[in-house]
CSV table of C-alpha atoms in Angstrom, one decimal:
chain,number,residue,atom,x,y,z
O,1,MET,CA,-3.2,7.2,-28.7
O,2,LEU,CA,-0.5,5.1,-26.9
O,3,LEU,CA,0.1,8.0,-24.4
O,4,VAL,CA,-3.7,8.3,-23.7
O,5,ASN,CA,-4.1,4.6,-23.3
O,6,SER,CA,-1.2,4.4,-20.8
O,7,CYS,CA,-3.1,6.8,-18.5
O,8,ALA,CA,-6.5,5.0,-18.8
O,9,ARG,CA,-7.8,1.9,-17.0
O,10,PRO,CA,-6.9,-1.4,-18.7
O,11,ARG,CA,-9.6,-2.5,-21.1
O,12,PRO,CA,-10.0,-5.7,-23.0
O,13,ALA,CA,-8.3,-5.4,-26.4
O,14,VAL,CA,-10.6,-5.1,-29.3
O,15,VAL,CA,-9.0,-6.0,-32.6
O,16,VAL,CA,-10.7,-4.7,-35.8
O,17,ALA,CA,-9.4,-6.2,-39.0
O,18,PRO,CA,-8.7,-3.4,-41.6
O,19,PRO,CA,-10.3,-3.7,-45.0
O,20,ARG,CA,-8.1,-5.7,-47.4
O,21,PRO,CA,-7.3,-4.7,-51.0
O,22,ALA,CA,-8.0,-7.0,-53.9
O,23,LEU,CA,-4.4,-8.2,-53.7
O,24,PRO,CA,-2.0,-7.5,-50.8
O,25,PRO,CA,0.6,-4.9,-51.8
O,26,LYS,CA,4.2,-5.7,-51.3
O,27,PRO,CA,6.0,-3.6,-48.7
O,28,ALA,CA,6.9,-0.1,-50.0
O,29,PRO,CA,10.5,1.0,-50.0
O,30,VAL,CA,11.3,3.7,-47.4
O,31,THR,CA,11.8,6.5,-50.1
O,32,GLU,CA,9.2,5.3,-52.6
O,33,LEU,CA,7.4,8.0,-54.6
O,34,ARG,CA,3.7,7.2,-54.8
O,35,GLY,CA,2.1,9.7,-57.0
O,36,VAL,CA,-0.8,10.6,-59.3
O,37,TRP,CA,-1.0,12.9,-62.4
O,38,VAL,CA,-3.7,15.5,-62.2
O,39,SER,CA,-4.9,16.5,-65.7
O,40,ASP,CA,-7.7,19.1,-65.3
O,41,THR,CA,-6.6,21.3,-62.5
O,42,THR,CA,-9.5,23.7,-63.2
O,43,ARG,CA,-11.8,21.0,-61.7
O,44,LEU,CA,-9.6,19.9,-58.8
O,45,ASP,CA,-11.0,20.1,-55.3
O,46,TRP,CA,-7.8,20.3,-53.4
O,47,ASP,CA,-9.3,19.6,-50.0
O,48,ASP,CA,-11.2,16.5,-51.1
O,49,ALA,CA,-8.3,15.2,-53.4
O,50,THR,CA,-5.5,15.6,-50.8
O,51,ALA,CA,-7.6,14.0,-48.1
O,52,LYS,CA,-8.4,10.9,-50.3
O,53,LEU,CA,-4.8,10.7,-51.5
O,54,GLN,CA,-3.5,10.8,-48.0
O,55,ARG,CA,-5.8,8.1,-46.8
O,56,ALA,CA,-4.8,5.9,-49.8
O,57,GLY,CA,-1.1,6.2,-49.0
O,58,PHE,CA,0.0,8.5,-51.8
O,59,ASN,CA,2.7,11.1,-51.2
O,60,ALA,CA,3.0,13.1,-54.5
O,61,MET,CA,0.8,15.0,-57.0
O,62,PHE,CA,2.0,16.0,-60.5
O,63,VAL,CA,-0.5,18.8,-61.2
O,64,ASN,CA,-1.0,20.5,-64.6
O,65,PHE,CA,-0.2,24.1,-63.8
O,66,ALA,CA,0.1,25.4,-67.4
O,67,SER,CA,0.2,24.4,-71.0
O,68,SER,CA,1.8,26.4,-73.8
O,69,GLY,CA,-1.5,28.2,-74.3
O,70,ALA,CA,-3.2,28.5,-70.9
O,71,ALA,CA,-2.4,28.9,-67.2
O,72,LEU,CA,-4.5,26.5,-65.1
O,73,TYR,CA,-3.6,28.6,-62.1
O,74,PRO,CA,-5.3,32.0,-61.4
O,75,ALA,CA,-4.3,35.5,-62.5
O,76,SER,CA,-1.3,34.7,-64.7
O,77,ALA,CA,0.5,37.7,-66.2
O,78,VAL,CA,2.1,35.4,-68.9
O,79,LEU,CA,-0.7,33.2,-70.3
O,80,PRO,CA,-4.5,33.4,-70.6
O,81,SER,CA,-5.7,32.0,-67.2
O,82,VAL,CA,-8.6,29.6,-67.4
O,83,SER,CA,-8.8,29.0,-63.6
O,84,SER,CA,-11.8,30.4,-61.7
O,85,GLU,CA,-10.1,30.0,-58.4
O,86,SER,CA,-8.7,32.9,-56.4
O,87,PRO,CA,-4.9,33.0,-56.0
O,88,ALA,CA,-5.4,32.6,-52.2
O,89,SER,CA,-7.5,29.5,-52.7
O,90,PHE,CA,-5.0,27.9,-55.1
O,91,ALA,CA,-2.1,28.6,-52.7
O,92,ARG,CA,-4.2,27.1,-49.9
O,93,GLY,CA,-4.7,23.9,-51.9
O,94,ILE,CA,-0.9,23.5,-52.1
O,95,GLU,CA,-0.6,24.2,-48.4
O,96,LEU,CA,-3.2,21.5,-47.7
O,97,ALA,CA,-1.3,19.0,-49.8
O,98,HIS,CA,1.9,19.7,-47.8
O,99,GLN,CA,0.1,19.4,-44.5
O,100,ARG,CA,-1.2,16.0,-45.6
O,101,GLY,CA,2.3,14.7,-46.7
O,102,LEU,CA,1.9,15.2,-50.4
O,103,ALA,CA,4.6,16.8,-52.5
O,104,VAL,CA,3.3,19.0,-55.3
O,105,HIS,CA,5.1,19.0,-58.6
O,106,ALA,CA,4.1,21.8,-61.0
O,107,LYS,CA,3.6,20.3,-64.5
O,108,GLN,CA,4.3,22.4,-67.5
O,109,ILE,CA,2.8,21.1,-70.8
O,110,VAL,CA,5.6,22.5,-72.9
O,111,MET,CA,4.3,22.3,-76.5
O,112,PHE,CA,0.7,21.3,-76.5
O,113,MET,CA,-1.7,24.2,-76.1
O,114,PHE,CA,-4.1,22.3,-73.8
O,115,LYS,CA,-7.1,24.5,-72.7
O,116,ALA,CA,-5.9,27.4,-74.7
O,117,PRO,CA,-8.7,29.9,-75.6
O,118,PRO,CA,-9.5,29.9,-79.3
O,119,ALA,CA,-8.5,33.6,-79.7
O,120,PHE,CA,-5.1,32.9,-78.3
O,121,GLN,CA,-4.6,30.0,-80.6
O,122,ARG,CA,-5.6,32.1,-83.6
O,123,GLN,CA,-3.2,34.8,-82.6
O,124,LEU,CA,-0.3,32.4,-82.5
O,125,GLN,CA,-1.4,30.8,-85.8
O,126,LYS,CA,-1.6,34.2,-87.4
O,127,THR,CA,2.0,35.0,-86.4
O,128,ASP,CA,3.1,31.5,-87.6
O,129,ARG,CA,4.3,30.2,-84.2
O,130,VAL,CA,2.4,26.9,-84.3
O,131,MET,CA,3.6,23.4,-85.3
O,132,ARG,CA,2.8,22.4,-88.9
O,133,GLY,CA,2.5,19.1,-90.7
O,134,PRO,CA,3.8,18.2,-94.2
O,135,ASP,CA,0.7,19.9,-95.7
O,136,MET,CA,1.7,23.1,-93.8
O,137,LYS,CA,-1.6,23.0,-91.8
O,138,PRO,CA,-1.4,23.5,-88.0
O,139,ILE,CA,-1.2,20.3,-86.1
O,140,LEU,CA,-4.3,19.7,-84.0
O,141,GLN,CA,-5.1,17.4,-81.1
O,142,SER,CA,-8.5,17.6,-79.6
O,143,ASN,CA,-8.9,21.0,-81.3
O,144,PHE,CA,-5.8,22.4,-79.6
O,145,MET,CA,-2.6,23.4,-81.5
O,146,TRP,CA,1.0,22.9,-80.7
O,147,LEU,CA,3.8,25.4,-80.4
O,148,CYS,CA,6.7,25.2,-82.8
O,149,PRO,CA,9.8,24.4,-80.6
O,150,SER,CA,12.4,26.1,-82.8
O,151,GLN,CA,11.2,29.6,-82.3
O,152,PRO,CA,12.7,31.9,-79.6
O,153,GLU,CA,9.4,33.7,-79.0
O,154,ASN,CA,7.8,30.4,-78.0
O,155,ARG,CA,10.6,29.4,-75.7
O,156,ALA,CA,10.4,32.8,-74.0
O,157,LEU,CA,6.6,32.3,-73.5
O,158,VAL,CA,7.0,28.9,-71.8
O,159,ALA,CA,10.0,30.2,-69.8
O,160,GLY,CA,7.9,33.1,-68.5
O,161,ALA,CA,5.2,30.7,-67.4
O,162,VAL,CA,7.7,28.4,-65.6
O,163,THR,CA,9.3,31.4,-63.9
O,164,GLU,CA,5.9,32.7,-62.8
O,165,MET,CA,4.7,29.4,-61.3
O,166,LEU,CA,7.9,28.7,-59.5
O,167,THR,CA,8.1,32.1,-57.9
O,168,ARG,CA,4.4,32.4,-57.0
O,169,PHE,CA,3.8,28.9,-55.6
O,170,PRO,CA,5.8,26.8,-53.1
O,171,VAL,CA,6.0,23.7,-55.3
O,172,ASP,CA,8.4,20.8,-54.7
O,173,GLY,CA,9.2,20.0,-58.3
O,174,LEU,CA,8.8,20.9,-61.9
O,175,GLN,CA,7.8,18.3,-64.5
O,176,LEU,CA,8.0,18.9,-68.2
O,177,ASP,CA,5.3,17.1,-70.2
O,178,TYR,CA,4.7,17.2,-74.0
O,179,ILE,CA,8.4,18.1,-74.3
O,180,ARG,CA,8.5,16.5,-77.8
O,181,PHE,CA,7.1,16.7,-81.3
O,182,SER,CA,3.5,15.6,-82.0
O,183,GLU,CA,2.5,12.1,-82.8
O,184,GLN,CA,1.7,13.4,-86.3
O,185,PRO,CA,4.7,14.1,-88.6
O,186,SER,CA,6.0,17.6,-87.6
O,187,CYS,CA,7.3,20.3,-87.7
O,188,TYR,CA,7.7,21.5,-91.2
O,189,CYS,CA,7.0,25.2,-90.8
O,190,PRO,CA,9.1,27.9,-92.5
O,191,HIS,CA,11.0,28.6,-89.3
O,192,CYS,CA,12.0,24.9,-88.8
O,193,ARG,CA,13.1,24.8,-92.5
O,194,ALA,CA,15.3,27.9,-92.1
O,195,GLU,CA,16.8,26.7,-88.8
O,196,PHE,CA,17.6,23.3,-90.2
O,197,GLU,CA,19.2,24.7,-93.3
O,198,ARG,CA,21.2,27.2,-91.2
O,199,SER,CA,22.5,24.6,-88.7
O,200,SER,CA,23.2,21.9,-91.3
O,201,GLY,CA,24.6,24.1,-94.1
O,202,ILE,CA,22.2,22.4,-96.5
O,203,ARG,CA,19.9,24.1,-98.9
O,204,VAL,CA,16.8,21.9,-99.2
O,205,LYS,CA,15.3,22.2,-102.6
O,206,HIS,CA,12.3,19.9,-102.1
O,207,TRP,CA,10.6,20.7,-98.8
O,208,PRO,CA,9.4,18.8,-96.9
O,209,SER,CA,9.7,15.6,-98.9
O,210,ALA,CA,13.5,15.7,-98.7
O,211,VAL,CA,13.3,15.4,-94.9
O,212,LEU,CA,10.2,13.2,-94.8
O,213,GLU,CA,11.4,10.4,-97.1
O,214,GLY,CA,14.3,11.8,-99.0
O,215,PRO,CA,18.1,12.1,-98.4
O,216,TYR,CA,17.8,14.1,-95.2
O,217,VAL,CA,15.5,12.1,-93.1
O,218,VAL,CA,18.2,11.0,-90.5
O,219,ARG,CA,19.8,14.4,-90.4
O,220,TYR,CA,16.5,16.2,-89.9
O,221,ASN,CA,15.5,13.9,-87.0
O,222,GLU,CA,19.0,14.4,-85.4
O,223,TRP,CA,18.3,18.2,-85.7
O,224,ARG,CA,14.8,17.7,-84.1
O,225,LYS,CA,16.4,15.9,-81.1
O,226,ARG,CA,18.9,18.7,-80.6
O,227,VAL,CA,16.1,21.2,-80.6
O,228,ILE,CA,14.1,19.4,-77.9
O,229,THR,CA,17.2,18.6,-75.8
O,230,ASP,CA,18.2,22.3,-75.9
O,231,TRP,CA,14.8,23.3,-74.7
O,232,VAL,CA,15.0,20.7,-71.8
O,233,ARG,CA,18.4,22.1,-70.9
O,234,ASP,CA,17.1,25.7,-70.9
O,235,LEU,CA,14.0,24.9,-68.8
O,236,SER,CA,15.9,22.8,-66.3
O,237,ALA,CA,18.6,25.4,-65.8
O,238,LEU,CA,15.8,28.1,-65.4
O,239,ALA,CA,14.0,26.0,-62.8
O,240,ARG,CA,17.2,25.3,-60.8
O,241,ARG,CA,18.1,29.0,-60.8
O,242,THR,CA,14.6,30.1,-59.8
O,243,ARG,CA,14.2,27.6,-57.0
O,244,PRO,CA,17.5,26.0,-55.9
O,245,GLY,CA,17.1,22.4,-54.9
O,246,ILE,CA,13.9,21.8,-56.9
O,247,LYS,CA,13.4,18.4,-58.5
O,248,VAL,CA,13.2,18.5,-62.3
O,249,SER,CA,11.6,15.6,-64.1
O,250,ALA,CA,9.8,14.8,-67.4
O,251,ALA,CA,6.9,12.6,-68.4
O,252,VAL,CA,8.3,10.6,-71.3
O,253,PHE,CA,7.3,7.9,-73.8
O,254,ALA,CA,8.1,4.5,-72.4
O,255,ASP,CA,10.0,3.0,-75.3
O,256,LEU,CA,13.2,4.9,-75.8
O,257,ASP,CA,13.7,3.9,-79.4
O,258,ARG,CA,10.3,5.1,-80.4
O,259,ALA,CA,10.6,8.2,-78.3
O,260,ARG,CA,13.8,9.1,-80.1
O,261,GLU,CA,12.8,8.4,-83.6
O,262,GLU,CA,9.1,9.4,-83.6
O,263,LYS,CA,9.0,12.2,-81.0
O,264,ALA,CA,12.7,13.4,-81.0
O,265,GLN,CA,12.6,12.7,-77.2
O,266,ASP,CA,16.0,11.4,-76.2
O,267,TRP,CA,15.4,11.1,-72.4
O,268,LYS,CA,18.4,8.8,-71.9
O,269,LEU,CA,20.6,11.6,-73.0
O,270,TRP,CA,18.8,14.0,-70.7
O,271,LEU,CA,19.5,11.8,-67.7
O,272,GLU,CA,23.1,11.2,-68.7
O,273,SER,CA,23.7,14.9,-69.1
O,274,GLY,CA,22.2,15.7,-65.7
O,275,LEU,CA,19.4,17.8,-67.2
O,276,LEU,CA,16.8,15.9,-65.2
O,277,ASP,CA,16.7,14.3,-61.8
O,278,TYR,CA,14.4,11.5,-63.1
O,279,VAL,CA,11.8,10.6,-65.7
O,280,CYS,CA,8.3,9.3,-65.3
O,281,THR,CA,7.9,6.8,-68.1
O,282,MET,CA,4.3,6.5,-69.4
O,283,THR,CA,4.3,2.7,-69.3
O,284,TYR,CA,0.7,2.2,-70.1
O,285,ARG,CA,0.7,-1.5,-70.8
O,286,PRO,CA,-2.2,-3.5,-69.2
O,287,ASP,CA,-0.4,-6.9,-69.8
O,288,LEU,CA,1.7,-7.6,-66.8
O,289,ARG,CA,4.5,-9.4,-68.6
O,290,GLU,CA,4.8,-6.7,-71.2
O,291,PHE,CA,4.8,-4.1,-68.5
O,292,GLU,CA,7.5,-5.8,-66.5
O,293,SER,CA,9.7,-6.3,-69.6
O,294,LEU,CA,9.5,-2.7,-70.6
O,295,VAL,CA,10.3,-1.4,-67.1
O,296,ARG,CA,13.4,-3.6,-67.1
O,297,LYS,CA,14.5,-2.1,-70.4
O,298,GLN,CA,13.9,1.4,-69.0
O,299,GLN,CA,16.1,0.6,-66.0
O,300,ALA,CA,18.8,-0.7,-68.4
O,301,TRP,CA,18.6,2.5,-70.6
O,302,ALA,CA,18.9,4.9,-67.6
O,303,PRO,CA,22.3,5.7,-66.1
O,304,ARG,CA,20.9,4.8,-62.7
O,305,ARG,CA,17.9,2.6,-61.8
O,306,ASN,CA,16.5,5.2,-59.4
O,307,GLN,CA,16.0,7.6,-62.2
O,308,ILE,CA,13.0,5.6,-63.6
O,309,VAL,CA,9.7,6.4,-61.9
O,310,VAL,CA,7.1,4.2,-63.6
O,311,GLY,CA,3.9,5.7,-64.9
O,312,ILE,CA,1.0,3.3,-64.7
O,313,GLY,CA,-2.1,3.6,-66.8
O,314,SER,CA,-4.7,3.0,-64.1
O,315,TRP,CA,-7.4,4.1,-66.5
O,316,LYS,CA,-6.9,0.9,-68.4
O,317,PHE,CA,-8.1,-1.3,-65.5
O,318,GLU,CA,-11.7,-2.0,-64.6
O,319,THR,CA,-10.8,-3.6,-61.3
O,320,MET,CA,-8.2,-3.1,-58.6
O,321,SER,CA,-6.4,-6.5,-58.8
O,322,PRO,CA,-4.3,-5.9,-62.0
O,323,LEU,CA,-3.5,-2.4,-60.9
O,324,ILE,CA,-2.1,-3.6,-57.6
O,325,GLY,CA,-0.3,-6.3,-59.6
O,326,GLN,CA,1.6,-3.6,-61.5
O,327,ILE,CA,2.4,-1.7,-58.3
O,328,ASN,CA,3.8,-4.9,-56.9
O,329,ALA,CA,5.9,-5.4,-60.0
O,330,VAL,CA,7.3,-1.9,-59.7
O,331,ARG,CA,8.3,-2.7,-56.1
O,332,GLN,CA,9.7,-6.1,-57.1
O,333,LEU,CA,11.9,-4.5,-59.7
O,334,ARG,CA,13.1,-2.0,-57.1
O,335,ALA,CA,12.0,1.1,-58.9
O,336,PRO,CA,12.0,4.3,-56.8
O,337,GLY,CA,8.2,4.8,-57.3
O,338,PHE,CA,5.2,5.0,-59.5
O,339,VAL,CA,2.7,7.6,-60.8
O,340,LEU,CA,-0.9,6.7,-61.8
O,341,PHE,CA,-2.6,8.3,-64.8
O,342,SER,CA,-4.7,9.7,-63.6
O,343,TYR,CA,-6.2,11.1,-60.5
O,344,ASP,CA,-9.1,12.5,-62.5
O,345,ASP,CA,-10.0,9.0,-63.7
O,346,CYS,CA,-9.6,7.4,-60.3
O,347,ALA,CA,-11.8,10.0,-58.7
O,348,ALA,CA,-14.5,9.7,-61.4
O,349,ARG,CA,-14.7,6.0,-60.9
O,350,ASP,CA,-14.4,6.3,-57.1
O,351,PHE,CA,-11.2,4.1,-57.0
O,352,LEU,CA,-9.4,5.9,-54.2
O,353,PRO,CA,-11.6,4.9,-51.3
O,354,LYS,CA,-10.8,1.3,-52.1
O,355,PHE,CA,-7.1,1.9,-52.7
O,356,VAL,CA,-4.7,1.4,-49.8
O,357,ILE,CA,-1.1,1.1,-51.0
O,358,GLY,CA,0.7,1.7,-47.8
O,359,GLY,CA,4.4,2.6,-47.3
O,360,ASN,CA,6.4,5.4,-45.8
O,361,ASP,CA,6.8,9.0,-46.8
O,362,HIS,CA,8.9,10.0,-49.7
O,363,ASN,CA,12.1,12.0,-48.9
């Protein structure tokens, strides 16, 4: 525009004030990650989404590519594909994102069988590969089951999906989600019992009460944490072998103590061990003071401050002002970026056209 104007006749300057957000955002750091999580990829209009995200100032998308029971991308040879898109159309969507300055991180929902067809779930239940509660019934969440994390067949299934998505699509990162045990007490299946007894050298007579409230509660949770950490290690190594230089992250519970004790999710150890480049903490706290306090704790828990990308629960806010307030807090605390949960909700409520966060491109 400057080059064109320099060749034209001088004209009176016309200044048009840009629309202002509810609260003025603080300046963005040069390398700030400004992302959104995309939940239902089967309904994603890549052209419309990437155009709106570009205009609003975002530079990253964390897109659900697969769960442990379904591929949300087309024509998978590993999992049942629930996508109606053609492979060319899906690849074109990623290309559009890149053209519009948006990094695309493929999200693998590791244990939760989101969108899995009923027949596939029944097949895994029949072969006893699903996570079970103390009553030995399959764990269900929104009518979808969970994979048991201690079984080699399940690890191979997820590894196959990760390999497929990273070789077929030019993504910029891999994010592990639901890399944990369920919110419900789990897993107490026969395979977990056998593996715990083998690794601990303990013959548990009263199962599962002895590991639920008996003498082996602590030892069982330590074993559960090792199981999850081993899986993070395997998937991270696989991703880095398959696509050297890729960024590997995880979506994690915001409170480290609760994550460790309730979900066996020791994300501090994962960062310390170099298994992940960073974590996206699901800090879904609408109260600003509570939000800021928790982010400060996360930064203290992490080996380095720039390993904490803050997840913001945008779906909890009815107006823009408190959401912008939390983004400002993230910038004030010098976090490397933020991710909103979720794009789906923002699009449904038409938030994005009113949302201008500004800033520079993420490196």
